[in-house]
């Protein structure tokens, strides 16, 4: 079967495992599902591009990521959204900002340590010419 499709399938398997590991960490529970706009009606007025780990898992299945960099861009989006929506000096806001930074650092480190550099380079080459 086409070598490039085989590479992208292997990427999807890897990214599903990343999603699972991040979503199973209790520290990151607030990032596992979209913010409930019924409970938090002003959220969509402030955050124009919501993102969460469940949505990212669906994006993996829909072949929306062609390399780990694209996946990390959505992790960065989760983090930036949390920093923007929760800017106060209250302990609640401070905690969610700390968790967001932890999620970002943990995701980068997990990918850096568990992913072969050559494999990511191959994915980025495929992605560039598509
Ligand atoms: C990634 O998650 C977040 O940015 N948030 C911000 C929301 C404000 C606060 O916490 C969140 C959910 C919530 N629900 C009900 C009442 N208040 C809240 C989670």
Coordinates of C-alpha atoms and ligand atoms in Angstrom, one line a residue:
X1 CA 0.0 0.0 0.0
X2 CA 1.3 3.5 -0.8
X3 CA 4.3 4.3 1.4
X4 CA 3.1 7.8 2.2
X5 CA -0.3 6.5 3.4
X6 CA 1.6 4.0 5.5
X7 CA 3.6 6.8 7.1
X8 CA 0.5 8.9 7.8
X9 CA -1.3 5.9 9.3
X10 CA 1.7 5.4 11.7
X11 CA 1.5 9.1 12.6
X12 CA -2.3 8.8 13.5
X13 CA -1.5 5.8 15.7
X14 CA 1.2 7.8 17.5
X15 CA -1.0 10.9 17.9
X16 CA -3.9 8.9 19.3
X17 CA -1.6 7.5 21.9
X18 CA -0.4 11.1 22.7
X19 CA -4.1 12.3 23.0
X20 CA -4.8 9.3 25.3
X21 CA -1.9 10.0 27.6
X22 CA -2.7 13.7 27.9
X23 CA -6.4 13.2 28.4
X24 CA -5.9 10.5 31.0
X25 CA -3.7 12.8 33.2
X26 CA -6.1 14.1 35.9
X27 CA -4.2 17.4 36.0
X28 CA -5.5 18.2 32.5
X29 CA -9.2 17.2 33.0
X30 CA -10.3 20.8 32.2
X31 CA -8.8 20.4 28.7
X32 CA -10.4 17.1 27.8
X33 CA -13.7 18.4 26.5
X34 CA -14.9 21.7 24.9
X35 CA -15.7 24.5 27.5
X36 CA -19.5 24.2 28.0
X37 CA -21.0 27.4 26.5
X38 CA -24.3 26.8 28.3
X39 CA -22.3 27.0 31.6
X40 CA -19.9 29.7 30.4
X41 CA -21.9 31.8 27.9
X42 CA -19.2 34.5 27.5
X43 CA -16.6 31.9 26.5
X44 CA -17.3 32.1 22.7
X45 CA -17.3 35.9 22.9
X46 CA -13.7 35.9 24.1
X47 CA -12.2 32.7 22.6
X48 CA -12.7 32.6 18.8
X49 CA -11.0 29.2 18.2
X50 CA -11.8 26.8 21.0
X51 CA -9.8 23.6 21.2
X52 CA -9.7 20.5 23.5
X53 CA -8.2 17.0 23.6
X54 CA -11.5 15.2 22.6
X55 CA -11.7 17.5 19.5
X56 CA -8.1 16.7 18.7
X57 CA -8.7 13.0 18.9
X58 CA -11.5 13.4 16.4
X59 CA -9.2 15.5 14.2
X60 CA -6.7 12.6 14.2
X61 CA -9.4 10.2 13.0
X62 CA -10.4 12.7 10.3
X63 CA -6.8 12.8 9.0
X64 CA -6.6 16.6 9.9
X65 CA -2.9 16.2 11.2
X66 CA -0.2 15.3 8.7
X67 CA 2.7 15.9 11.1
X68 CA 3.3 16.3 14.9
X69 CA 3.9 20.0 14.4
X70 CA 0.3 20.5 13.3
X71 CA -0.8 18.5 16.4
X72 CA 1.4 20.7 18.7
X73 CA -0.2 23.8 17.1
X74 CA -3.5 22.7 18.5
X75 CA -2.0 22.0 21.9
X76 CA -0.6 25.6 21.8
X77 CA -4.1 26.8 21.0
X78 CA -5.6 25.0 24.1
X79 CA -2.8 26.7 26.2
X80 CA -3.2 30.2 24.7
X81 CA -7.0 30.0 25.0
X82 CA -6.7 29.1 28.7
X83 CA -4.2 32.0 29.3
X84 CA -6.5 34.5 27.5
X85 CA -9.8 33.4 29.1
X86 CA -8.4 33.0 32.7
X87 CA -6.1 36.1 33.2
X88 CA -7.0 37.0 36.8
X89 CA -4.7 36.9 39.8
X90 CA -7.2 34.7 41.6
X91 CA -6.0 31.2 42.6
X92 CA -8.5 29.6 40.3
X93 CA -7.2 31.5 37.2
X94 CA -3.6 31.0 38.3
X95 CA -4.2 27.2 38.6
X96 CA -5.7 26.8 35.2
X97 CA -2.9 28.9 33.6
X98 CA -0.4 26.7 35.4
X99 CA -2.1 23.6 34.2
X100 CA -2.2 25.0 30.6
X101 CA 1.5 25.6 30.7
X102 CA 2.1 22.1 32.1
X103 CA 0.0 20.5 29.3
X104 CA 2.0 22.4 26.7
X105 CA 5.4 21.5 28.2
X106 CA 4.3 17.9 28.8
X107 CA 3.0 17.5 25.2
X108 CA 6.2 18.9 23.6
X109 CA 8.4 16.7 25.8
X110 CA 6.4 13.6 25.2
X111 CA 6.6 14.0 21.4
X112 CA 10.3 15.1 21.5
X113 CA 11.2 12.0 23.5
X114 CA 8.9 9.4 22.0
X115 CA 8.9 10.4 18.3
X116 CA 11.8 9.6 15.9
X117 CA 13.1 12.9 14.4
X118 CA 13.5 11.3 11.0
X119 CA 9.8 10.2 11.1
X120 CA 8.5 13.7 11.9
X121 CA 10.7 15.1 9.1
X122 CA 9.2 12.6 6.6
X123 CA 5.7 13.6 7.8
X124 CA 6.5 17.3 7.3
X125 CA 7.9 16.6 3.8
X126 CA 4.7 14.7 2.8
X127 CA 2.6 17.6 4.4
X128 CA 4.5 20.3 2.5
X129 CA 3.8 18.8 -1.0
X130 CA 0.1 18.2 -0.4
Ligands
LIG1 C1 -10.2 25.2 29.6 O1 -11.1 25.6 30.6 C2 -11.4 26.9 30.8 O2 -10.7 27.8 30.3 N1 -12.3 27.2 31.7 C3 -12.9 28.5 31.9 C4 -14.3 28.3 32.5 C5 -14.5 29.2 33.6 C6 -14.6 28.3 34.8 O3 -13.8 27.2 34.4 C7 -14.1 26.9 33.1 C8 -15.4 26.1 33.1 C9 -16.4 26.7 34.0 N2 -17.6 26.2 34.1 C10 -18.5 26.8 34.9 C11 -18.2 27.9 35.7 N3 -16.9 28.4 35.6 C12 -16.0 27.8 34.8 C13 -13.0 26.2 32.4

